[in-house]
Amino acid sequence: MSGNSDRAHLNRLTNFNEAEKRFGFAPCMAHFATHDVRQDYLGLIINKNSWLREQVNRRIQWLRSYGIVNYLYKQYNPPGCRVTKLKDRRKVTKSLSFTQMQGVLWVWLVGMFLATLVFMLEKLIKILEKATRNDHIETYPDMMLK
């Protein structure tokens, strides 16, 4: 499609997709790409019984299990025309602000304070018990000799 700028291309494609009643709900008839259409595939050539093969497979499985592969795929292939259902579209999440995390921080601080207080009380009780036991032994030295 011809046009003077990216905005002109985008407007024409948007109008085309709206005219076809395919805007936002089904695969688009035309898509505006800001990057090269060509896709490159990266592969590793590893010997059949190589120890490296198993390590690479484990790392790839680890990346998939934590969703890193899907995250990177969606980052470079944004939802739009490739998604057929509206519920499959991924919303862009925003990072939490400090005021939103303030409650969690207060709970953590109170918990740490109480844990430290209990720890100090336990140490104090142990020291006092040891001191009273030593006083008892010093009071009756006859029992130590027997």
Coordinates of C-alpha atoms in Angstrom, one line a residue:
M1 CA 0.0 0.0 0.0
S2 CA 1.3 3.4 -0.8
G3 CA 1.4 6.3 1.5
N4 CA 3.8 9.0 2.8
S5 CA 4.2 7.8 6.4
D6 CA 3.6 4.9 8.8
R7 CA 0.5 6.7 10.0
A8 CA -0.9 6.8 6.4
H9 CA -0.3 3.0 6.1
L10 CA -1.9 2.3 9.4
N11 CA -5.0 4.4 8.6
R12 CA -5.5 2.7 5.3
L13 CA -5.1 -0.8 6.7
T14 CA -7.4 0.0 9.6
N15 CA -10.1 1.3 7.2
F16 CA -9.6 -1.8 5.1
N17 CA -10.0 -4.2 8.0
E18 CA -13.0 -2.2 9.4
A19 CA -14.7 -2.4 5.9
E20 CA -14.2 -6.1 5.9
K21 CA -15.6 -6.3 9.5
R22 CA -12.5 -8.0 10.7
F23 CA -11.2 -5.3 13.0
G24 CA -10.2 -6.6 16.4
F25 CA -12.2 -9.9 16.5
A26 CA -10.9 -12.1 13.8
P27 CA -7.7 -12.6 11.7
C28 CA -7.0 -9.4 9.7
M29 CA -7.0 -9.4 6.0
A30 CA -4.0 -7.0 6.0
H31 CA -1.5 -6.3 8.7
F32 CA 0.9 -3.3 9.1
A33 CA 4.4 -4.4 10.0
T34 CA 6.9 -2.1 11.6
H35 CA 9.7 -4.7 11.2
D36 CA 11.0 -7.0 8.5
V37 CA 8.5 -9.6 7.3
R38 CA 11.3 -12.3 7.0
Q39 CA 11.7 -14.5 10.0
D40 CA 14.9 -16.2 10.9
Y41 CA 15.1 -19.5 12.8
L42 CA 18.0 -20.3 15.0
G43 CA 19.2 -23.8 15.5
L44 CA 22.0 -25.7 17.0
I45 CA 23.7 -28.6 15.4
I46 CA 24.7 -31.1 18.1
N47 CA 26.1 -34.6 17.8
K48 CA 23.6 -37.4 18.4
N49 CA 25.0 -38.6 21.8
S50 CA 26.5 -35.4 22.9
W51 CA 26.3 -34.4 26.6
L52 CA 25.5 -30.9 25.5
R53 CA 22.2 -31.9 23.9
E54 CA 20.6 -33.0 27.2
Q55 CA 21.8 -29.8 29.0
V56 CA 20.3 -27.6 26.2
N57 CA 17.1 -29.6 26.3
R58 CA 16.8 -29.1 30.1
R59 CA 17.5 -25.3 29.7
I60 CA 14.8 -25.0 27.0
Q61 CA 12.3 -26.9 29.2
W62 CA 13.1 -24.7 32.1
L63 CA 12.6 -21.5 30.0
R64 CA 9.2 -22.9 28.8
S65 CA 8.1 -24.0 32.2
Y66 CA 8.6 -20.4 33.6
G67 CA 6.8 -18.9 30.5
I68 CA 9.9 -17.0 29.3
V69 CA 9.6 -18.5 25.8
N70 CA 5.9 -17.4 25.5
Y71 CA 6.8 -14.0 27.0
L72 CA 9.5 -13.4 24.4
Y73 CA 7.3 -14.6 21.6
K74 CA 4.4 -12.3 22.6
Q75 CA 6.9 -9.4 23.0
Y76 CA 8.1 -9.6 19.5
N77 CA 4.8 -10.9 18.0
P78 CA 2.2 -8.6 19.5
P79 CA -1.4 -9.8 19.7
G80 CA -3.6 -8.5 16.9
C81 CA -4.4 -10.2 13.7
R82 CA -2.8 -13.5 14.7
V83 CA -5.2 -14.0 17.6
T84 CA -8.6 -15.5 16.6
K85 CA -10.4 -15.1 19.9
L86 CA -10.9 -12.0 22.0
K87 CA -10.3 -13.9 25.2
D88 CA -6.8 -15.0 24.0
R89 CA -5.6 -11.4 23.7
R90 CA -3.0 -10.6 26.3
K91 CA -3.4 -7.4 28.3
V92 CA -0.3 -5.3 28.9
T93 CA 0.4 -5.4 32.6
K94 CA 1.9 -2.4 34.5
S95 CA 4.4 -2.7 37.2
L96 CA 3.2 -2.1 40.7
S97 CA 4.0 1.3 42.3
F98 CA 5.5 1.8 45.7
T99 CA 2.1 2.9 47.2
Q100 CA 0.5 -0.3 46.0
M101 CA 3.3 -2.3 47.6
Q102 CA 3.2 -0.3 50.8
G103 CA 0.8 -2.8 52.5
V104 CA 3.0 -5.7 51.8
L105 CA 6.0 -3.8 53.1
W106 CA 4.3 -3.0 56.4
V107 CA 3.2 -6.6 56.9
W108 CA 6.8 -7.7 56.3
L109 CA 8.2 -5.0 58.7
V110 CA 5.8 -6.0 61.5
G111 CA 6.6 -9.6 61.0
M112 CA 10.3 -9.0 61.1
F113 CA 9.9 -6.9 64.3
L114 CA 7.8 -9.5 66.0
A115 CA 10.2 -12.3 65.0
T116 CA 13.2 -10.3 66.3
L117 CA 11.3 -9.6 69.6
V118 CA 10.4 -13.3 70.1
F119 CA 14.0 -14.3 69.3
M120 CA 15.4 -11.8 71.9
L121 CA 12.9 -13.0 74.5
E122 CA 13.9 -16.6 74.0
K123 CA 17.6 -15.7 74.4
L124 CA 16.8 -13.7 77.5
I125 CA 14.9 -16.6 79.1
K126 CA 17.7 -19.0 78.3
I127 CA 20.3 -16.7 79.9
L128 CA 18.1 -16.2 83.0
E129 CA 17.6 -20.0 83.3
K130 CA 21.3 -20.6 83.0
A131 CA 22.0 -17.9 85.7
T132 CA 19.5 -19.4 88.2
R133 CA 20.9 -22.9 87.6
N134 CA 24.5 -21.6 88.3
D135 CA 23.3 -19.9 91.5
H136 CA 21.8 -23.2 92.7
I137 CA 25.1 -25.1 92.1
E138 CA 27.2 -22.5 93.9
T139 CA 24.8 -22.4 96.9
Y140 CA 25.3 -26.1 97.6
P141 CA 28.9 -27.1 96.8
D142 CA 28.5 -30.3 98.9
M143 CA 26.4 -31.9 96.2
M144 CA 29.1 -31.4 93.6
L145 CA 31.6 -33.4 95.6
K146 CA 29.5 -36.5 95.8

